[in-house]
């Protein structure tokens, strides 16, 4: 295809800049230890926090729902794509988040874009966003008609300054959006101060708890519960693709917001709904979260152990407060080498470079789960030490 020849150059540029991505291929079920590209490795990359991917009750729920409702809905939610299970899941997610209602959308990504786009409909509106917010919030801002104001990461003085500018003060609707847990650094947003500032300046608050739902707060209910701010955050976004280990997202808020968005949110209206099996796994996943609290405890025990061992070994692990632990390297090529060497040692941890993180902040990003055993983590730490020393990182 001659007209696509320009892509040869684009691909060459990506390769030159070490930004060309070729996915690794998983050949077993996804677990704490699995086979990737033909090699058995300790997996430190996935968001499978509670190890629900292979939970027997969750798998059984998917099969049962398929038998009862078939494999798919073949329609958008507003036509014939809403089963009784979809409704039940929305009720139960609202209960999980302590809100009046919730709306399930295809993914966490589209939940963010849909919410920003649906609420921010005029240039007289303003969307205020942390500079390290997830790409889906950035794209949500692009789809929104509002002005955008970006504050430095978790910098409350900067946020206050922005809120006090006449331009923001005089805006029609004001929406502040923040990740609850920042996905690359693993730090938690300063929600108590954000909420206080937003209450004072009459700003709608929206927290994206993709990495917090099922992970932090009592029963894994997320950052709002963690900070005891129930009723004070207007909109909570969650994903079903991380701790829930399946696919989807949701917006938990008021009945009015649910009703409004199910009438206007474009991904909800124009993209088909989840297959019954997916919804069933989310319902079963919620049961596991409530009934097997030992999973959440093990996740945090593992987190503590792994972070401490890496720190003791001399690695810079940033300022994470969650199971996401960055291992700072500061150079793209070195981070990629580090990842390759670890793979040869039977440990799977991927490098993250520019533009996902800033130049100079290149790193390996690790996540432990409830599925890891101490021996898996010990093996990982030993490999990190060996390769880290070889590369002069420690
Ligand atoms: C992963 C992630 C999303 C996207 O969720 P998906 O359900 O995978 O689309 C949104 N926001 C944040 C902060 C994330 O980390």
CSV table of C-alpha atoms and ligand atoms in Angstrom, one decimal:
chain,number,residue,atom,x,y,z
A,1,UNK,CA,0.0,0.0,0.0
A,2,UNK,CA,1.9,3.0,-1.3
A,3,UNK,CA,-0.2,5.5,0.4
A,4,UNK,CA,0.7,4.1,3.8
A,5,UNK,CA,4.5,4.2,3.1
A,6,UNK,CA,4.9,7.1,5.4
A,7,UNK,CA,4.4,4.7,8.2
A,8,UNK,CA,7.7,3.0,7.5
A,9,UNK,CA,9.4,6.2,8.5
A,10,UNK,CA,7.1,6.6,11.5
A,11,UNK,CA,7.9,3.1,12.7
A,12,UNK,CA,11.7,3.7,12.1
A,13,UNK,CA,11.5,6.8,14.2
A,14,UNK,CA,9.7,4.9,17.0
A,15,UNK,CA,12.4,2.2,16.9
A,16,UNK,CA,15.2,4.8,16.9
A,17,UNK,CA,13.7,6.4,20.0
A,18,UNK,CA,13.2,3.1,21.7
A,19,UNK,CA,9.4,3.7,21.7
A,20,UNK,CA,8.3,0.9,19.4
A,21,UNK,CA,6.2,-1.5,21.4
A,22,UNK,CA,5.8,-5.2,20.7
A,23,UNK,CA,3.5,-6.9,23.2
A,24,UNK,CA,4.7,-9.9,25.1
A,25,UNK,CA,2.6,-13.0,24.8
A,26,UNK,CA,1.0,-14.8,27.7
A,27,UNK,CA,0.7,-18.5,27.2
A,28,UNK,CA,-1.0,-19.5,30.5
A,29,UNK,CA,-3.7,-18.1,32.7
A,30,UNK,CA,-2.6,-14.9,34.2
A,31,UNK,CA,-1.3,-15.6,37.7
A,32,UNK,CA,1.5,-14.5,40.0
A,33,UNK,CA,3.7,-17.0,38.2
A,34,UNK,CA,2.9,-17.6,34.5
A,35,UNK,CA,4.5,-18.4,31.1
A,36,UNK,CA,5.3,-15.4,28.9
A,37,UNK,CA,7.1,-15.8,25.5
A,38,UNK,CA,7.9,-19.4,26.4
A,39,UNK,CA,9.4,-18.7,29.8
A,40,UNK,CA,8.0,-19.2,33.3
A,41,UNK,CA,8.3,-16.0,35.2
A,42,UNK,CA,7.2,-14.3,38.4
A,43,UNK,CA,4.8,-11.7,37.1
A,44,UNK,CA,5.2,-8.2,38.5
A,45,UNK,CA,3.2,-6.3,35.9
A,46,UNK,CA,-0.5,-6.9,36.2
A,47,UNK,CA,-3.3,-5.1,38.0
A,48,UNK,CA,-4.7,-8.4,39.2
A,49,UNK,CA,-4.4,-7.1,42.8
A,50,UNK,CA,-6.7,-9.7,44.4
A,51,UNK,CA,-5.8,-12.5,42.0
A,52,UNK,CA,-9.4,-12.8,40.8
A,53,UNK,CA,-8.4,-13.9,37.2
A,54,UNK,CA,-8.4,-17.5,38.2
A,55,UNK,CA,-10.7,-17.6,41.2
A,56,UNK,CA,-12.9,-20.7,40.9
A,57,UNK,CA,-16.1,-18.9,42.0
A,58,UNK,CA,-15.6,-16.1,39.5
A,59,UNK,CA,-14.9,-18.5,36.7
A,60,UNK,CA,-18.0,-20.5,37.5
A,61,UNK,CA,-20.1,-17.3,37.5
A,62,UNK,CA,-19.0,-16.5,34.0
A,63,UNK,CA,-19.9,-20.0,32.7
A,64,UNK,CA,-23.2,-20.0,34.5
A,65,UNK,CA,-24.1,-16.6,33.1
A,66,UNK,CA,-23.2,-17.7,29.6
A,67,UNK,CA,-25.4,-20.8,29.9
A,68,UNK,CA,-28.3,-18.6,31.1
A,69,UNK,CA,-28.0,-15.4,29.0
A,70,UNK,CA,-25.8,-16.4,26.1
A,71,UNK,CA,-22.5,-15.0,25.0
A,72,UNK,CA,-23.3,-11.4,24.3
A,73,UNK,CA,-26.0,-8.7,24.1
A,74,UNK,CA,-25.5,-7.7,20.5
A,75,UNK,CA,-26.7,-4.2,21.3
A,76,UNK,CA,-26.0,-1.0,23.1
A,77,UNK,CA,-27.4,-0.6,26.7
A,78,UNK,CA,-30.2,1.7,25.6
A,79,UNK,CA,-31.6,-0.8,23.0
A,80,UNK,CA,-31.6,-4.4,24.3
A,81,UNK,CA,-28.1,-4.5,25.9
A,82,UNK,CA,-29.3,-4.1,29.5
A,83,UNK,CA,-29.9,-7.4,31.3
A,84,UNK,CA,-31.2,-7.8,34.8
A,85,UNK,CA,-27.6,-8.6,35.8
A,86,UNK,CA,-26.4,-5.2,34.4
A,87,UNK,CA,-28.9,-3.5,36.7
A,88,UNK,CA,-27.9,-5.6,39.6
A,89,UNK,CA,-24.3,-4.8,39.1
A,90,UNK,CA,-25.0,-1.0,39.0
A,91,UNK,CA,-27.0,-1.3,42.3
A,92,UNK,CA,-24.2,-3.2,44.0
A,93,UNK,CA,-21.4,-1.0,42.7
A,94,UNK,CA,-23.3,2.1,44.1
A,95,UNK,CA,-23.5,0.3,47.5
A,96,UNK,CA,-19.7,-0.6,47.2
A,97,UNK,CA,-18.9,3.1,46.7
A,98,UNK,CA,-21.5,4.5,49.1
A,99,UNK,CA,-23.4,6.4,46.4
A,100,UNK,CA,-27.1,6.7,45.3
A,101,UNK,CA,-26.5,5.1,41.9
A,102,UNK,CA,-23.9,4.0,39.4
A,103,UNK,CA,-23.6,3.6,35.6
A,104,UNK,CA,-21.5,0.8,34.1
A,105,UNK,CA,-19.6,1.9,30.9
A,106,UNK,CA,-17.4,-0.2,28.6
A,107,UNK,CA,-14.1,0.7,30.3
A,108,UNK,CA,-12.5,2.9,32.8
A,109,UNK,CA,-11.1,4.8,29.9
A,110,UNK,CA,-14.4,5.6,28.4
A,111,UNK,CA,-15.9,6.2,31.9
A,112,UNK,CA,-13.5,9.1,32.2
A,113,UNK,CA,-14.0,10.5,28.7
A,114,UNK,CA,-17.8,10.1,28.9
A,115,UNK,CA,-18.0,11.9,32.2
A,116,UNK,CA,-15.8,14.8,31.3
A,117,UNK,CA,-17.5,15.2,27.9
A,118,UNK,CA,-21.0,14.9,29.3
A,119,UNK,CA,-20.6,17.4,32.1
A,120,UNK,CA,-18.3,20.0,30.5
A,121,UNK,CA,-20.4,21.3,27.6
A,122,UNK,CA,-19.5,25.0,27.3
A,123,UNK,CA,-16.4,27.1,27.0
A,124,UNK,CA,-17.7,28.8,30.1
A,125,UNK,CA,-17.0,25.7,32.1
A,126,UNK,CA,-13.6,24.8,33.5
A,127,UNK,CA,-12.0,21.4,34.0
A,128,UNK,CA,-9.2,21.4,36.6
A,129,UNK,CA,-6.8,18.5,36.4
A,130,UNK,CA,-3.6,17.1,38.1
A,131,UNK,CA,-0.7,17.1,35.7
A,132,UNK,CA,-0.1,13.3,36.3
A,133,UNK,CA,-3.7,12.3,35.7
A,134,UNK,CA,-4.3,9.2,33.5
A,135,UNK,CA,-4.4,9.5,29.7
A,136,UNK,CA,-8.2,8.9,29.7
A,137,UNK,CA,-8.7,12.1,31.8
A,138,UNK,CA,-6.5,14.0,29.4
A,139,UNK,CA,-8.5,12.8,26.5
A,140,UNK,CA,-11.7,13.5,28.4
A,141,UNK,CA,-10.5,17.1,28.7
A,142,UNK,CA,-9.9,17.1,24.9
A,143,UNK,CA,-13.5,16.0,24.3
A,144,UNK,CA,-14.9,18.5,26.8
A,145,UNK,CA,-15.8,22.0,25.6
A,146,UNK,CA,-14.5,23.5,28.8
A,147,UNK,CA,-11.3,25.5,29.4
A,148,UNK,CA,-8.6,23.4,31.0
A,149,UNK,CA,-6.4,24.3,34.0
A,150,UNK,CA,-3.6,21.9,35.0
A,151,UNK,CA,-2.1,22.0,38.5
A,152,UNK,CA,1.3,20.7,39.4
A,153,UNK,CA,1.2,17.2,40.8
A,154,UNK,CA,-0.6,17.1,44.2
A,155,UNK,CA,0.5,20.8,44.7
A,156,UNK,CA,-2.3,22.1,46.8
A,157,UNK,CA,-0.9,25.7,46.8
A,158,UNK,CA,-0.9,25.7,43.0
A,159,UNK,CA,-4.5,24.3,43.0
A,160,UNK,CA,-5.6,27.0,45.4
A,161,UNK,CA,-4.0,29.7,43.3
A,162,UNK,CA,-5.9,28.4,40.2
A,163,UNK,CA,-9.2,28.2,42.1
A,164,UNK,CA,-8.8,31.8,43.2
A,165,UNK,CA,-8.2,33.2,39.7
A,166,UNK,CA,-11.2,35.4,38.5
A,167,UNK,CA,-11.4,33.3,35.3
A,168,UNK,CA,-12.0,30.1,37.3
A,169,UNK,CA,-14.2,31.8,39.9
A,170,UNK,CA,-16.5,33.2,37.2
A,171,UNK,CA,-16.8,30.0,35.3
A,172,UNK,CA,-20.2,28.4,34.9
A,173,UNK,CA,-19.5,24.8,36.0
A,174,UNK,CA,-16.2,23.8,37.6
A,175,UNK,CA,-15.0,20.2,37.7
A,176,UNK,CA,-11.8,19.0,39.4
A,177,UNK,CA,-10.6,15.6,38.3
A,178,UNK,CA,-7.8,13.6,40.0
A,179,UNK,CA,-6.6,10.0,40.0
A,180,UNK,CA,-7.2,8.5,43.4
A,181,UNK,CA,-4.0,6.5,43.2
A,182,UNK,CA,-1.6,7.7,40.5
A,183,UNK,CA,-0.9,4.9,38.2
A,184,UNK,CA,2.8,5.3,37.5
A,185,UNK,CA,4.0,6.5,40.9
A,186,UNK,CA,1.6,4.7,43.2
A,187,UNK,CA,1.0,7.8,45.4
A,188,UNK,CA,-2.4,8.7,46.8
A,189,UNK,CA,-4.1,12.0,46.0
A,190,UNK,CA,-4.5,14.5,48.8
A,191,UNK,CA,-8.2,14.1,48.8
A,192,UNK,CA,-9.0,15.7,52.2
A,193,UNK,CA,-7.4,19.0,51.1
A,194,UNK,CA,-8.8,18.7,47.6
A,195,UNK,CA,-12.3,18.2,49.0
A,196,UNK,CA,-11.9,21.1,51.4
A,197,UNK,CA,-10.7,23.5,48.7
A,198,UNK,CA,-13.4,22.4,46.3
A,199,UNK,CA,-16.2,22.8,48.8
A,200,UNK,CA,-15.0,26.3,49.5
A,201,UNK,CA,-14.9,27.2,45.9
A,202,UNK,CA,-18.0,25.3,44.8
A,203,UNK,CA,-16.2,22.9,42.5
A,204,UNK,CA,-17.5,19.5,41.5
A,205,UNK,CA,-15.1,16.8,42.5
A,206,UNK,CA,-14.4,13.6,40.5
A,207,UNK,CA,-11.9,10.9,41.6
A,208,UNK,CA,-10.7,8.2,39.3
A,209,UNK,CA,-10.2,5.2,41.6
A,210,UNK,CA,-9.0,2.8,38.9
A,211,UNK,CA,-6.0,1.6,41.1
A,212,UNK,CA,-7.8,2.1,44.4
A,213,UNK,CA,-11.0,0.1,44.0
A,214,UNK,CA,-10.6,-3.3,45.5
A,215,UNK,CA,-7.2,-2.2,46.8
A,216,UNK,CA,-7.4,0.6,49.4
A,217,UNK,CA,-9.8,1.7,52.1
A,218,UNK,CA,-12.0,-0.6,54.2
A,219,UNK,CA,-13.1,-3.6,52.1
A,220,UNK,CA,-11.2,-2.1,49.2
A,221,UNK,CA,-13.9,0.6,48.7
A,222,UNK,CA,-11.4,3.1,47.4
A,223,UNK,CA,-9.9,6.5,48.4
A,224,UNK,CA,-13.1,8.2,49.4
A,225,UNK,CA,-13.7,5.5,52.0
A,226,UNK,CA,-10.0,5.4,52.9
A,227,UNK,CA,-10.1,9.1,53.8
A,228,UNK,CA,-13.6,8.8,55.3
A,229,UNK,CA,-15.0,11.4,52.9
A,230,UNK,CA,-18.3,9.6,52.1
A,231,UNK,CA,-20.8,12.1,50.7
A,232,UNK,CA,-18.2,14.8,50.0
A,233,UNK,CA,-16.8,13.6,46.7
A,234,UNK,CA,-19.4,14.1,43.9
A,235,UNK,CA,-18.3,11.5,41.3
A,236,UNK,CA,-16.3,8.3,41.7
A,237,UNK,CA,-14.9,6.5,38.7
A,238,UNK,CA,-14.0,2.9,39.0
A,239,UNK,CA,-12.6,0.3,36.7
A,240,UNK,CA,-13.6,-3.4,36.5
A,241,UNK,CA,-10.4,-4.2,34.6
A,242,UNK,CA,-7.9,-4.0,37.5
A,243,UNK,CA,-8.7,-5.5,40.9
A,244,UNK,CA,-11.9,-7.0,39.4
A,245,UNK,CA,-9.7,-8.5,36.7
A,246,UNK,CA,-12.3,-8.4,33.9
A,247,UNK,CA,-13.3,-5.4,31.8
A,248,UNK,CA,-15.3,-2.3,32.2
A,249,UNK,CA,-15.7,0.9,34.2
A,250,UNK,CA,-18.4,2.7,36.1
A,251,UNK,CA,-19.4,6.1,37.3
A,252,UNK,CA,-20.7,6.2,40.9
A,253,UNK,CA,-22.7,9.3,41.9
A,254,UNK,CA,-26.2,10.5,42.2
A,255,UNK,CA,-29.4,9.2,40.5
A,256,UNK,CA,-29.5,12.4,38.5
A,257,UNK,CA,-26.0,11.9,37.1
A,258,UNK,CA,-26.8,8.3,36.2
A,259,UNK,CA,-30.0,9.3,34.5
A,260,UNK,CA,-28.4,12.2,32.7
A,261,UNK,CA,-25.4,10.2,31.5
A,262,UNK,CA,-27.4,7.2,30.3
A,263,UNK,CA,-29.2,9.7,28.1
A,264,UNK,CA,-26.3,11.6,26.7
A,265,UNK,CA,-22.9,9.9,27.3
A,266,UNK,CA,-21.6,8.9,23.9
A,267,UNK,CA,-19.7,5.7,24.7
A,268,UNK,CA,-22.8,4.5,26.6
A,269,UNK,CA,-25.1,5.3,23.8
A,270,UNK,CA,-23.0,4.3,20.8
A,271,UNK,CA,-21.0,1.2,21.9
A,272,UNK,CA,-22.4,-2.2,22.8
A,273,UNK,CA,-22.7,-3.4,26.3
A,274,UNK,CA,-20.8,-6.0,28.3
A,275,UNK,CA,-21.4,-9.7,27.7
A,276,UNK,CA,-23.4,-11.4,30.5
A,277,UNK,CA,-20.3,-13.4,31.5
A,278,UNK,CA,-18.3,-10.2,32.2
A,279,UNK,CA,-21.1,-8.8,34.3
A,280,UNK,CA,-21.3,-12.0,36.2
A,281,UNK,CA,-17.6,-12.1,37.0
A,282,UNK,CA,-17.9,-8.5,38.4
A,283,UNK,CA,-20.8,-9.6,40.7
A,284,UNK,CA,-18.9,-12.7,41.8
A,285,UNK,CA,-15.8,-10.5,42.3
A,286,UNK,CA,-17.7,-8.2,44.7
A,287,UNK,CA,-18.8,-11.3,46.7
A,288,UNK,CA,-15.1,-12.4,46.9
A,289,UNK,CA,-14.1,-8.9,48.0
A,290,UNK,CA,-16.6,-9.0,50.9
A,291,UNK,CA,-16.3,-12.6,51.8
A,292,UNK,CA,-12.5,-13.2,51.6
A,293,UNK,CA,-10.9,-10.2,53.3
A,294,UNK,CA,-7.7,-12.2,53.7
A,295,UNK,CA,-6.9,-11.4,50.0
A,296,UNK,CA,-6.7,-7.7,50.7
A,297,UNK,CA,-4.6,-8.4,53.8
A,298,UNK,CA,-2.2,-10.5,51.8
A,299,UNK,CA,-2.0,-7.9,49.1
A,300,UNK,CA,-0.8,-5.4,51.6
A,301,UNK,CA,1.5,-7.8,53.5
A,302,UNK,CA,3.2,-8.6,50.1
A,303,UNK,CA,3.4,-4.9,49.3
A,304,UNK,CA,5.1,-4.1,52.5
A,305,UNK,CA,7.5,-7.0,52.2
A,306,UNK,CA,8.5,-6.2,48.6
A,307,UNK,CA,8.9,-2.5,49.1
A,308,UNK,CA,11.1,-3.0,52.2
A,309,UNK,CA,13.3,-5.5,50.5
A,310,UNK,CA,13.9,-3.3,47.5
A,311,UNK,CA,14.6,-0.3,49.7
A,312,UNK,CA,17.0,-2.4,51.8
A,313,UNK,CA,18.8,-3.4,48.6
A,314,UNK,CA,19.4,0.3,47.8
A,315,UNK,CA,16.8,0.9,45.1
A,316,UNK,CA,15.0,4.3,44.7
A,317,UNK,CA,11.3,3.3,44.9
A,318,UNK,CA,9.9,6.8,44.7
A,319,UNK,CA,7.1,7.8,47.1
A,320,UNK,CA,4.5,5.1,46.4
A,321,UNK,CA,2.0,4.3,49.2
A,322,UNK,CA,0.3,1.4,47.4
A,323,UNK,CA,1.1,-2.0,45.7
A,324,UNK,CA,2.4,-0.1,42.7
A,325,UNK,CA,6.2,0.2,43.3
A,326,UNK,CA,8.3,2.1,40.7
A,327,UNK,CA,12.0,1.2,40.6
A,328,UNK,CA,13.7,4.3,39.3
A,329,UNK,CA,16.4,4.0,36.7
A,330,UNK,CA,16.5,7.4,34.9
A,331,UNK,CA,17.4,6.2,31.5
A,332,UNK,CA,15.3,4.6,28.8
A,333,UNK,CA,17.9,2.2,27.4
A,334,UNK,CA,19.1,1.1,30.8
A,335,UNK,CA,15.5,0.6,32.0
A,336,UNK,CA,14.9,-1.6,29.0
A,337,UNK,CA,18.1,-3.6,29.6
A,338,UNK,CA,17.2,-4.0,33.2
A,339,UNK,CA,13.8,-5.5,32.2
A,340,UNK,CA,15.4,-7.9,29.7
A,341,UNK,CA,18.0,-9.1,32.2
A,342,UNK,CA,15.3,-9.7,34.8
A,343,UNK,CA,13.3,-11.7,32.3
A,344,UNK,CA,16.3,-13.9,31.7
A,345,UNK,CA,16.3,-14.5,35.5
A,346,UNK,CA,12.6,-15.4,35.4
A,347,UNK,CA,11.1,-12.1,36.6
A,348,UNK,CA,8.7,-10.1,34.5
A,349,UNK,CA,8.8,-6.3,35.2
A,350,UNK,CA,8.4,-3.8,32.3
A,351,UNK,CA,10.2,-0.6,31.7
A,352,UNK,CA,8.3,2.7,31.4
A,353,UNK,CA,9.8,5.5,29.5
A,354,UNK,CA,8.9,8.9,27.9
A,355,UNK,CA,6.2,9.9,27.1
A,356,UNK,CA,4.3,7.8,29.7
A,357,UNK,CA,6.6,9.3,32.3
A,358,UNK,CA,8.8,12.4,32.1
A,359,UNK,CA,12.4,12.2,30.7
A,360,UNK,CA,14.8,11.4,33.5
A,361,UNK,CA,12.0,9.5,35.4
A,362,UNK,CA,12.3,6.2,33.4
A,363,UNK,CA,11.7,3.2,35.5
A,364,UNK,CA,10.5,-0.3,36.0
A,365,UNK,CA,7.0,-0.4,37.3
A,366,UNK,CA,6.2,-3.3,39.6
A,367,UNK,CA,2.9,-4.4,41.1
A,368,UNK,CA,2.6,-7.2,43.6
A,369,UNK,CA,-0.7,-9.1,44.1
A,370,UNK,CA,-2.5,-11.2,46.7
A,371,UNK,CA,-1.4,-14.2,44.5
A,372,UNK,CA,2.3,-13.9,45.1
A,373,UNK,CA,3.9,-16.1,47.7
A,374,UNK,CA,6.9,-14.9,49.7
A,375,UNK,CA,9.2,-17.3,47.8
A,376,UNK,CA,8.1,-15.6,44.5
A,377,UNK,CA,8.9,-12.2,45.9
A,378,UNK,CA,12.3,-13.4,47.3
A,379,UNK,CA,13.2,-14.7,43.9
A,380,UNK,CA,12.2,-11.4,42.4
A,381,UNK,CA,14.2,-9.4,44.9
A,382,UNK,CA,17.3,-11.6,44.3
A,383,UNK,CA,17.0,-11.0,40.6
A,384,UNK,CA,16.6,-7.2,41.1
A,385,UNK,CA,19.7,-7.1,43.2
A,386,UNK,CA,21.8,-9.2,40.7
A,387,UNK,CA,20.7,-7.2,37.6
A,388,UNK,CA,20.7,-3.9,39.4
A,389,UNK,CA,24.3,-4.3,40.5
A,390,UNK,CA,25.4,-5.5,37.0
A,391,UNK,CA,23.9,-2.3,35.6
A,392,UNK,CA,25.3,0.0,38.3
A,393,UNK,CA,21.8,1.0,39.5
A,394,UNK,CA,22.6,0.0,43.1
B,1,LIG,C1,-6.1,1.8,33.9
B,1,LIG,C2,-6.7,3.2,34.2
B,1,LIG,C3,-7.8,3.6,33.6
B,1,LIG,C4,-8.4,2.8,32.4
B,1,LIG,O1,-9.2,1.7,32.9
B,1,LIG,P1,-9.6,0.6,31.9
B,1,LIG,O2,-10.8,0.0,32.5
B,1,LIG,O3,-8.5,-0.3,31.7
B,1,LIG,O4,-10.0,1.3,30.6
B,1,LIG,C5,-8.3,4.8,33.9
B,1,LIG,N1,-7.8,5.6,34.9
B,1,LIG,C6,-6.7,5.2,35.5
B,1,LIG,C7,-6.1,6.0,36.6
B,1,LIG,C8,-6.1,4.0,35.2
B,1,LIG,O5,-5.0,3.6,35.9
